Structures are given as structure tokens and as C-alpha cells.
Amino acid sequence: MALENWHVKLEALYDQMVKWRRHFHQYPELSFEEVETPKLIAKLLTEWGIEVRTGVGGRGVVGLIKGGKSGKTVALRADFDALPIQDEKDVPYKSLFPGVMHACGHDGHTATLLGIAKVLSEVREELPGNVVLIHQHAEEKPPGGAVQMIADGCLDGVDAIFGYHLAAPSPLGFLGTRKGSAMAAADSFEITIYGKGGHGSSPHQTVDSIIVATQVINQLQLIVSRQVDPLKTAVISIGSFHAGNANNVIADKAVLTGTVRSFEPEVRDFLEKEIKNVINGVCATHHAKADIRYERGYSPVVNHDKETELFFKVAKDLFGPDRVAEIPPITGAEDFAAYLEKVPGVFFHVGAANPDGREMFPHHHPKFDFDERAMVIAGKTLLSMTYHYLTEQKELNELVVQETSNTL
Ligand code: NI
């Protein structure tokens, strides 16, 4: 069967995938500064006869594999940027660039997608549709590479998108995700409250920005506890509060900063609206003025039902039901969210705990590493999802064509 052959080919590429991964690991590049990484990706894809577009949305690389048979188009995405962290691992493939490190596994995502690309380039005649390979820059830093690549057309003609993240804290070979909201939105704000300064002995002649700011903080906490549905998740945290310099001077200005987390788009919209409302309301009551800078980070990752069901079916068939689980939402953020706002798809996690009982370090840790065999597990899952999606869509299509011609 075609799919089994694809898996055999991917397994045979394992050593090569490890080599690619370790190369990227040794030469990591920061978000929005990637030069050599996309160059190498484009070179390899071109060598394999894949149609390549570079500089997509800035630094992204998009490959197109046209199948031998017509059909739908699936996009597969991998990010390729690193982090401003000093690599403290004691391994031969340690980062050669001081202060820059692949500490999140994006090198592994990239090597996985290259493996998939190589396999599909060899079997393109069997492919009942097309595959778009999205190699994305700058996932770690808002506004992120995804929105830029989308604006530059990377999703044009795409019917569904799949992507994954290595999960070093989970055991090798365990896979999971969930329908609907799977990862959080992380937004931030900075509020400057302008009062009227004066002498500490005569508060009636001033507008005390510290008092106003404390009222704002208290009222903001009531949004989550009194206005958001208790069964939904929302967090508003004030992280800093700066005002005043002297014991006997009423501060004319106070600056607050904070972070806002949510999982559902409606909750996210509500929080932004209500936070502004509360600040302006409190300030008006106290004759103060506020300048609010509210910044949206990544949207929540919201998986689509059908594509998530396809992931669960495929993963259970491949690895057994005991290794596949519906997991709780994750509070981390991911700009894969942007693709899912445009086309249906799913983002899942693949367990990759260090082999041989080596100590586990979390993502973004200076000693982060993962079991490279997880790349094959992820690659097989993505190949199977692509195969089943394209085959099923093609059959559905043919059924519709048949029915239409029958009724004519
Ligand atoms: Ni990451």
C-alpha cells in the first residue's frame, strides 16, 4: 500500500533527518534574523525538484508538491527560528553561536518537514492532490512569521493545514491535542494614568494618580471574578506598578503593565473591551485621564473538529489508543493560531522526552534537548493525515460528481 511505502521511506531517512536537525542546532538563527536556515531549506527542496518560493512574508520558504492526480491541497507547517539563550548542553551538536540556541525544538520540526518533503517528492505521482510545505520564520516573537506569510499568500488554494510541536516533558511516542481551544492567547497592556501632582499635605488640590491606579487594579480583578462565565478561562495580572518619587509629593502619573490570557476568541474580545471600559470609567470618576496601550499577542490555537478527529483516528491506528490522548488546554501561545483562523486544521503535540533516562529540561531552558526519534513519529503522523485527508476528499468529490451526473 502506498502509505506504508511512504513510512518506510521516512524511516530510512532518519539518520539524514538527525543530521539536518543537528546542523540547524549548531547554527541557530534568531526570529526575524534568519538567513542561512531558509537558504539551506530552499536549496534542499529545489534539489528534490520541488517548486520553491523564498522570502515569503519576509524570510519564509514555501514549497509546492503537485500530486500526479488532481485533488485538494494540504499545507504542512514547521517553524525554524531559535531563541536568545546560551546553550549549556554538553553534546557534540551544541550551538556554535554564543547566546543563540534552538531551545524549543524548531530545529526538529524543520528536519521533520524536510524528511516529509523528500518522501513526497519521490512519490508525487501517487499523491491524490497537492502538498504545500510551509517553512516559517519567527514563531517566537510577535507579530510572528505566520501572519506575514499568510499575507504573502502561503495559504492560497490550501484546503486544510496540519502542524505539530515536540513536547519534551511528555514521554516519547505519546501524542495529544484537543478539539477547539488548545493553546492560549497572550495579550499585554500598559496603562499610564495622568492625575494632577501637588503637595502631600493638600490632597484636595490634586488628583492622586496612585489612588486612581489602585482603584483601577481592584476593578480590573472584578472583570474575571464577576463578569466572565466561571466555566471559561481568563486571567488578568498586573505585573508592574510605578509611580512617585518622594514621600510628600502626590504623584501626577502612574504606570501599570499587565498580561491577559484567554482561550476563546469571544472571551478575548470581551476582556479587551471591558479592561478599557473599566480604566476609562474609574479615571472619569476621579477626574484623571488614562492612556491605554493594549497589544494583542498571538490568537488562541483553536483546532477544527473534523481535522482533529482525523488526527486522533490516524494516531491511534499508527501507535495504539494508549499512546494518544485528549489533553487539557496549554497556557503557552503559538502563532499556528493564525493559520487556523483562515483554514481548517489541527495542531498537535508529540512526546519527545530525552532518551536513556537523561534529565528532562523544559522548553526554553539552556539545557533543553529532545529524543530525535520523535521526528519520525511526528513525520509518520503527518504523512498519514495528508494521505487520508487527500484520499477521503477525493472520494467525496467523485461521489458528488457521480450524483450530479446521475440526476442530469
Ligand atoms: Ni516552540
Short mmCIF file of C-alpha atoms and ligand atoms in Angstrom, two decimals:
data_model
loop_
_atom_site.label_atom_id
_atom_site.label_comp_id
_atom_site.label_asym_id
_atom_site.label_seq_id
_atom_site.Cartn_x
_atom_site.Cartn_y
_atom_site.Cartn_z
CA MET A 1 0.00 0.00 0.00
CA ALA A 2 1.20 3.48 -0.88
CA LEU A 3 1.14 4.88 2.64
CA GLU A 4 3.20 2.04 4.12
CA ASN A 5 5.82 2.67 1.48
CA TRP A 6 5.89 6.37 2.46
CA HIS A 7 6.52 5.37 6.08
CA VAL A 8 9.33 3.01 5.11
CA LYS A 9 10.95 5.79 3.10
CA LEU A 10 10.69 8.20 6.04
CA GLU A 11 12.22 5.68 8.43
CA ALA A 12 15.10 5.20 6.02
CA LEU A 13 15.69 8.96 6.15
CA TYR A 14 16.05 9.02 9.94
CA ASP A 15 19.85 9.40 10.03
CA GLN A 16 19.64 12.20 7.49
CA MET A 17 16.92 13.95 9.49
CA VAL A 18 19.16 13.78 12.57
CA LYS A 19 21.99 15.33 10.55
CA TRP A 20 19.74 18.19 9.36
CA ARG A 21 18.45 18.75 12.87
CA ARG A 22 21.92 18.85 14.37
CA HIS A 23 23.13 21.21 11.66
CA PHE A 24 20.30 23.65 12.43
CA HIS A 25 21.05 23.14 16.11
CA GLN A 26 24.68 24.15 15.67
CA TYR A 27 23.82 27.18 13.54
CA PRO A 28 20.69 28.66 15.16
CA GLU A 29 19.24 31.99 14.00
CA LEU A 30 17.01 34.40 15.93
CA SER A 31 13.47 35.35 14.91
CA PHE A 32 13.41 37.86 12.00
CA GLU A 33 17.18 37.39 11.55
CA GLU A 34 17.12 34.02 9.76
CA VAL A 35 19.34 33.96 6.65
CA GLU A 36 21.22 30.68 6.30
CA THR A 37 18.41 28.46 7.62
CA PRO A 38 15.86 29.39 4.92
CA LYS A 39 18.65 29.30 2.32
CA LEU A 40 19.50 25.69 3.16
CA ILE A 41 15.84 24.66 3.25
CA ALA A 42 15.22 26.21 -0.18
CA LYS A 43 18.36 24.57 -1.58
CA LEU A 44 17.27 21.10 -0.45
CA LEU A 45 13.68 21.47 -1.68
CA THR A 46 14.95 22.70 -5.05
CA GLU A 47 17.34 19.75 -5.31
CA TRP A 48 14.37 17.42 -4.89
CA GLY A 49 12.53 19.08 -7.77
CA ILE A 50 10.03 20.91 -5.57
CA GLU A 51 8.65 24.28 -6.73
CA VAL A 52 10.04 26.79 -4.20
CA ARG A 53 9.20 30.37 -3.26
CA THR A 54 11.63 32.16 -0.93
CA GLY A 55 11.32 35.38 1.07
CA VAL A 56 7.66 34.64 1.69
CA GLY A 57 6.37 37.22 4.19
CA GLY A 58 9.98 38.25 4.71
CA ARG A 59 12.01 35.12 5.44
CA GLY A 60 9.69 32.15 4.97
CA VAL A 61 10.10 29.37 2.41
CA VAL A 62 7.14 27.72 0.69
CA GLY A 63 7.41 24.51 -1.32
CA LEU A 64 4.67 23.14 -3.56
CA ILE A 65 4.41 19.45 -4.45
CA LYS A 66 1.84 18.91 -7.16
CA GLY A 67 0.40 15.41 -7.00
CA GLY A 68 0.14 13.09 -10.00
CA LYS A 69 -3.63 13.07 -9.52
CA SER A 70 -5.75 16.16 -9.07
CA GLY A 71 -7.36 16.82 -5.72
CA LYS A 72 -7.37 19.05 -2.67
CA THR A 73 -4.36 20.84 -1.16
CA VAL A 74 -2.93 20.19 2.29
CA ALA A 75 -0.40 22.51 3.95
CA LEU A 76 2.14 21.25 6.48
CA ARG A 77 3.96 23.82 8.60
CA ALA A 78 7.24 23.83 10.53
CA ASP A 79 8.87 26.84 12.22
CA PHE A 80 12.66 27.35 12.06
CA ASP A 81 13.70 30.19 14.41
CA ALA A 82 15.81 29.92 17.60
CA LEU A 83 15.91 31.79 20.92
CA PRO A 84 18.25 34.29 22.63
CA ILE A 85 19.50 31.67 25.12
CA GLN A 86 23.05 30.44 25.81
CA ASP A 87 23.29 26.69 25.04
CA GLU A 88 24.56 24.94 28.17
CA LYS A 89 24.24 21.33 26.97
CA ASP A 90 27.23 19.06 26.84
CA VAL A 91 26.67 17.46 23.43
CA PRO A 92 28.71 17.43 20.22
CA TYR A 93 25.96 19.29 18.34
CA LYS A 94 25.81 22.18 20.82
CA SER A 95 25.12 25.66 19.38
CA LEU A 96 28.19 27.32 17.87
CA PHE A 97 26.68 30.80 18.24
CA PRO A 98 27.00 32.39 21.69
CA GLY A 99 23.68 33.44 23.18
CA VAL A 100 21.56 31.80 20.48
CA MET A 101 20.01 28.36 20.79
CA HIS A 102 17.31 26.08 19.44
CA ALA A 103 15.71 25.66 22.85
CA CYS A 104 12.18 24.89 21.71
CA GLY A 105 12.65 22.10 19.15
CA HIS A 106 12.01 24.13 15.99
CA ASP A 107 15.16 22.53 14.52
CA GLY A 108 13.37 19.19 14.95
CA HIS A 109 10.16 20.49 13.35
CA THR A 110 12.18 21.69 10.35
CA ALA A 111 14.07 18.39 9.94
CA THR A 112 10.76 16.52 10.15
CA LEU A 113 9.18 18.60 7.41
CA LEU A 114 12.29 18.20 5.24
CA GLY A 115 12.02 14.42 5.65
CA ILE A 116 8.36 14.54 4.64
CA ALA A 117 9.18 16.77 1.67
CA LYS A 118 11.84 14.36 0.43
CA VAL A 119 9.48 11.38 0.69
CA LEU A 120 6.60 13.17 -1.04
CA SER A 121 8.87 14.47 -3.78
CA GLU A 122 9.70 10.83 -4.60
CA VAL A 123 6.10 9.59 -4.59
CA ARG A 124 4.38 12.63 -6.07
CA GLU A 125 2.79 10.54 -8.83
CA GLU A 126 0.80 8.63 -6.17
CA LEU A 127 -0.35 11.78 -4.43
CA PRO A 128 -4.13 12.38 -4.86
CA GLY A 129 -3.80 16.16 -4.50
CA ASN A 130 -1.15 18.74 -3.61
CA VAL A 131 1.00 19.47 -0.59
CA VAL A 132 2.22 22.94 0.39
CA LEU A 133 5.27 22.93 2.66
CA ILE A 134 5.30 25.99 4.91
CA HIS A 135 8.73 26.58 6.44
CA GLN A 136 8.04 29.52 8.73
CA HIS A 137 10.41 32.09 10.22
CA ALA A 138 9.95 33.92 13.54
CA GLU A 139 7.47 31.91 15.57
CA GLU A 140 8.98 33.01 18.88
CA LYS A 141 8.49 36.75 18.51
CA PRO A 142 5.21 38.62 17.93
CA PRO A 143 3.87 39.63 15.47
CA GLY A 144 5.32 36.30 14.27
CA GLY A 145 6.10 34.92 10.83
CA ALA A 146 2.72 33.25 10.32
CA VAL A 147 0.69 36.41 9.73
CA GLN A 148 3.37 37.72 7.37
CA MET A 149 3.48 34.53 5.35
CA ILE A 150 -0.32 34.38 5.17
CA ALA A 151 -0.43 37.98 3.94
CA ASP A 152 2.07 36.92 1.27
CA GLY A 153 -0.22 34.14 0.06
CA CYS A 154 1.17 30.97 1.64
CA LEU A 155 -2.37 29.69 2.25
CA ASP A 156 -3.68 30.46 -1.25
CA GLY A 157 -5.52 27.40 -2.53
CA VAL A 158 -4.96 25.49 0.72
CA ASP A 159 -7.90 23.40 1.98
CA ALA A 160 -6.50 22.25 5.34
CA ILE A 161 -3.37 22.70 7.44
CA PHE A 162 -1.58 20.44 9.91
CA GLY A 163 1.30 21.19 12.26
CA TYR A 164 2.92 19.82 15.39
CA HIS A 165 5.17 20.73 18.30
CA LEU A 166 7.66 18.47 20.03
CA ALA A 167 6.85 18.14 23.73
CA ALA A 168 9.97 17.37 25.75
CA PRO A 169 8.11 16.92 29.03
CA SER A 170 5.98 14.06 27.58
CA PRO A 171 7.26 10.50 27.07
CA LEU A 172 8.43 9.53 23.59
CA GLY A 173 5.65 8.34 21.35
CA PHE A 174 2.77 9.90 23.24
CA LEU A 175 0.65 12.20 21.13
CA GLY A 176 -2.12 14.56 22.08
CA THR A 177 -4.24 17.57 21.35
CA ARG A 178 -7.85 18.61 21.77
CA LYS A 179 -10.76 19.91 19.74
CA GLY A 180 -11.45 23.64 19.98
CA SER A 181 -9.28 25.88 22.13
CA ALA A 182 -5.96 24.13 22.66
CA MET A 183 -3.47 26.91 23.40
CA ALA A 184 -3.90 30.34 24.97
CA ALA A 185 -3.97 33.85 23.60
CA ALA A 186 -1.46 36.10 25.37
CA ASP A 187 -2.16 39.84 25.20
CA SER A 188 -0.50 42.67 27.13
CA PHE A 189 -1.18 46.24 28.17
CA GLU A 190 0.48 49.35 29.51
CA ILE A 191 -1.70 51.95 31.23
CA THR A 192 -0.48 55.44 32.05
CA ILE A 193 -2.76 57.26 34.45
CA TYR A 194 -2.43 61.04 34.49
CA GLY A 195 -3.61 62.83 37.64
CA LYS A 196 -2.56 66.23 38.96
CA GLY A 197 0.51 66.43 41.16
CA GLY A 198 0.87 68.59 44.24
CA HIS A 199 1.87 68.81 47.88
CA GLY A 200 1.22 65.74 50.02
CA SER A 201 -0.30 67.98 52.68
CA SER A 202 -3.04 69.28 50.35
CA PRO A 203 -4.55 66.29 48.54
CA HIS A 204 -7.76 68.23 47.81
CA GLN A 205 -5.84 70.38 45.33
CA THR A 206 -4.54 67.34 43.41
CA VAL A 207 -5.68 64.27 41.54
CA ASP A 208 -3.73 61.43 43.16
CA SER A 209 -2.65 59.08 40.38
CA ILE A 210 -1.61 56.38 42.90
CA ILE A 211 -5.08 56.23 44.42
CA VAL A 212 -6.66 56.12 40.97
CA ALA A 213 -4.29 53.34 39.88
CA THR A 214 -5.12 51.21 42.91
CA GLN A 215 -8.83 51.61 42.13
CA VAL A 216 -8.12 50.55 38.55
CA ILE A 217 -6.27 47.43 39.75
CA ASN A 218 -9.09 46.42 42.07
CA GLN A 219 -11.77 46.98 39.45
CA LEU A 220 -9.82 45.04 36.81
CA GLN A 221 -9.81 41.97 39.08
CA LEU A 222 -13.61 42.11 39.23
CA ILE A 223 -13.83 41.53 35.46
CA VAL A 224 -12.61 37.94 35.79
CA SER A 225 -14.45 37.15 39.02
CA ARG A 226 -17.78 38.88 38.27
CA GLN A 227 -18.17 39.20 34.52
CA VAL A 228 -16.58 36.22 32.80
CA ASP A 229 -18.50 32.93 32.78
CA PRO A 230 -16.98 30.87 35.65
CA LEU A 231 -16.68 27.88 33.31
CA LYS A 232 -14.42 29.83 30.94
CA THR A 233 -10.78 30.69 31.48
CA ALA A 234 -9.49 34.24 31.81
CA VAL A 235 -6.52 35.75 33.60
CA ILE A 236 -5.71 39.43 34.16
CA SER A 237 -2.45 40.02 36.03
CA ILE A 238 -0.79 43.33 36.82
CA GLY A 239 2.94 42.77 36.63
CA SER A 240 4.30 46.22 37.42
CA PHE A 241 3.18 49.46 39.10
CA HIS A 242 5.43 52.54 39.03
CA ALA A 243 4.58 55.96 40.48
CA GLY A 244 6.03 58.76 42.55
CA ASN A 245 9.49 59.63 43.90
CA ALA A 246 9.05 61.49 47.18
CA ASN A 247 7.18 60.89 50.43
CA ASN A 248 5.45 64.25 50.47
CA VAL A 249 4.59 64.69 46.80
CA ILE A 250 1.37 63.49 45.23
CA ALA A 251 2.42 61.63 42.06
CA ASP A 252 0.95 63.10 38.91
CA LYS A 253 1.46 59.91 36.92
CA ALA A 254 1.23 56.15 37.50
CA VAL A 255 2.17 53.40 35.02
CA LEU A 256 0.77 49.87 35.20
CA THR A 257 1.61 46.93 32.96
CA GLY A 258 -0.07 43.55 32.79
CA THR A 259 -0.83 40.39 30.85
CA VAL A 260 -4.15 38.93 29.75
CA ARG A 261 -4.71 35.23 28.97
CA SER A 262 -7.73 33.58 27.43
CA PHE A 263 -8.63 30.59 25.30
CA GLU A 264 -11.76 31.60 23.44
CA PRO A 265 -11.96 34.42 20.89
CA GLU A 266 -15.20 35.77 22.44
CA VAL A 267 -13.64 35.88 25.92
CA ARG A 268 -10.57 37.57 24.47
CA ASP A 269 -12.61 40.28 22.74
CA PHE A 270 -14.69 40.81 25.87
CA LEU A 271 -11.61 41.20 28.10
CA GLU A 272 -10.06 43.84 25.87
CA LYS A 273 -13.28 45.83 25.67
CA GLU A 274 -14.02 45.58 29.38
CA ILE A 275 -10.47 46.40 30.52
CA LYS A 276 -10.58 49.65 28.54
CA ASN A 277 -14.06 50.37 29.80
CA VAL A 278 -13.08 49.91 33.46
CA ILE A 279 -9.95 52.05 33.16
CA ASN A 280 -11.76 54.91 31.45
CA GLY A 281 -14.68 54.67 33.89
CA VAL A 282 -12.51 54.74 37.01
CA CYS A 283 -10.41 57.60 35.65
CA ALA A 284 -13.50 59.64 34.76
CA THR A 285 -14.87 59.18 38.29
CA HIS A 286 -11.65 60.52 39.78
CA HIS A 287 -11.01 63.32 37.25
CA ALA A 288 -7.93 61.55 35.91
CA LYS A 289 -7.03 60.62 32.34
CA ALA A 290 -5.66 57.36 31.02
CA ASP A 291 -3.52 56.43 28.07
CA ILE A 292 -4.03 52.74 27.29
CA ARG A 293 -1.70 50.73 25.07
CA TYR A 294 -3.30 47.34 24.55
CA GLU A 295 -1.36 44.88 22.41
CA ARG A 296 -2.66 41.65 21.03
CA GLY A 297 -0.16 38.81 21.02
CA TYR A 298 -0.92 35.52 19.28
CA SER A 299 -4.51 34.37 18.99
CA PRO A 300 -5.59 31.21 20.78
CA VAL A 301 -4.94 27.99 18.86
CA VAL A 302 -8.42 26.73 18.02
CA ASN A 303 -8.42 23.29 16.41
CA HIS A 304 -11.15 22.38 13.95
CA ASP A 305 -13.36 19.37 14.73
CA LYS A 306 -13.04 17.24 11.60
CA GLU A 307 -9.30 17.66 11.25
CA THR A 308 -8.81 16.92 14.97
CA GLU A 309 -10.87 13.73 14.58
CA LEU A 310 -8.65 12.80 11.63
CA PHE A 311 -5.55 13.28 13.83
CA PHE A 312 -6.97 11.06 16.60
CA LYS A 313 -8.00 8.33 14.17
CA VAL A 314 -4.67 8.30 12.36
CA ALA A 315 -2.53 8.48 15.53
CA LYS A 316 -4.48 5.71 17.27
CA ASP A 317 -4.20 3.47 14.21
CA LEU A 318 -0.46 4.10 13.99
CA PHE A 319 0.60 3.94 17.62
CA GLY A 320 -2.31 2.40 19.55
CA PRO A 321 -5.05 4.09 21.59
CA ASP A 322 -2.98 4.04 24.80
CA ARG A 323 -0.46 6.43 23.30
CA VAL A 324 -2.91 9.06 22.13
CA ALA A 325 -4.79 11.33 24.47
CA GLU A 326 -7.07 14.32 24.58
CA ILE A 327 -5.05 16.77 26.66
CA PRO A 328 -6.11 19.88 28.62
CA PRO A 329 -5.54 23.29 27.03
CA ILE A 330 -1.96 24.58 27.25
CA THR A 331 -1.31 28.12 28.52
CA GLY A 332 1.57 28.65 26.10
CA ALA A 333 0.92 30.59 22.90
CA GLU A 334 1.74 29.62 19.27
CA ASP A 335 1.30 31.57 16.06
CA PHE A 336 -0.02 28.48 14.28
CA ALA A 337 -3.26 30.06 15.55
CA ALA A 338 -3.14 32.49 12.62
CA TYR A 339 -3.38 29.68 10.03
CA LEU A 340 -6.31 28.10 11.88
CA GLU A 341 -8.20 31.40 11.68
CA LYS A 342 -8.02 31.14 7.88
CA VAL A 343 -8.34 27.43 7.02
CA PRO A 344 -9.45 24.31 8.90
CA GLY A 345 -6.73 22.26 10.54
CA VAL A 346 -5.17 20.91 13.69
CA PHE A 347 -2.05 21.44 15.79
CA PHE A 348 -0.86 18.54 17.95
CA HIS A 349 1.95 17.63 20.35
CA VAL A 350 4.40 14.74 20.11
CA GLY A 351 6.14 13.44 23.24
CA ALA A 352 9.94 13.63 22.96
CA ALA A 353 11.41 13.15 26.45
CA ASN A 354 15.20 12.70 26.42
CA PRO A 355 16.39 9.14 25.76
CA ASP A 356 18.39 6.90 28.13
CA GLY A 357 16.94 8.47 31.26
CA ARG A 358 18.74 11.77 30.58
CA GLU A 359 17.33 14.56 32.71
CA MET A 360 14.42 16.48 31.22
CA PHE A 361 14.66 20.26 30.86
CA PRO A 362 11.63 22.28 29.84
CA HIS A 363 11.29 24.19 26.55
CA HIS A 364 13.26 27.48 26.54
CA HIS A 365 15.73 26.08 29.12
CA PRO A 366 19.51 26.42 28.42
CA LYS A 367 19.82 22.62 28.62
CA PHE A 368 16.71 21.78 26.59
CA ASP A 369 17.03 18.75 24.31
CA PHE A 370 14.71 16.05 22.96
CA ASP A 371 14.64 12.48 21.69
CA GLU A 372 15.20 12.77 17.95
CA ARG A 373 13.19 9.62 17.25
CA ALA A 374 10.09 11.75 17.90
CA MET A 375 10.71 13.34 14.49
CA VAL A 376 9.85 10.07 12.75
CA ILE A 377 6.76 9.60 14.90
CA ALA A 378 5.58 13.10 14.02
CA GLY A 379 6.53 12.64 10.36
CA LYS A 380 4.55 9.41 10.01
CA THR A 381 1.54 11.03 11.65
CA LEU A 382 1.65 13.99 9.26
CA LEU A 383 2.17 11.74 6.22
CA SER A 384 -0.81 9.58 7.24
CA MET A 385 -3.03 12.59 7.90
CA THR A 386 -2.11 14.03 4.50
CA TYR A 387 -2.77 10.72 2.75
CA HIS A 388 -6.13 10.11 4.43
CA TYR A 389 -7.28 13.70 4.03
CA LEU A 390 -6.48 13.81 0.32
CA THR A 391 -7.87 10.32 -0.37
CA GLU A 392 -11.12 10.92 1.51
CA GLN A 393 -11.66 14.33 -0.06
CA LYS A 394 -11.08 12.84 -3.50
CA GLU A 395 -13.59 10.05 -2.89
CA LEU A 396 -16.14 12.56 -1.60
CA ASN A 397 -15.56 14.69 -4.66
CA GLU A 398 -16.05 11.77 -7.04
CA LEU A 399 -19.25 10.82 -5.22
CA VAL A 400 -20.63 14.32 -5.70
CA VAL A 401 -19.67 14.30 -9.39
CA GLN A 402 -21.36 10.91 -9.82
CA GLU A 403 -24.53 12.00 -8.06
CA THR A 404 -24.73 15.17 -10.08
CA SER A 405 -24.33 13.28 -13.36
CA ASN A 406 -26.95 10.73 -12.23
CA THR A 407 -29.52 13.46 -11.66
CA LEU A 408 -28.88 15.06 -15.03
NI NI B 1 8.08 26.45 20.03
#
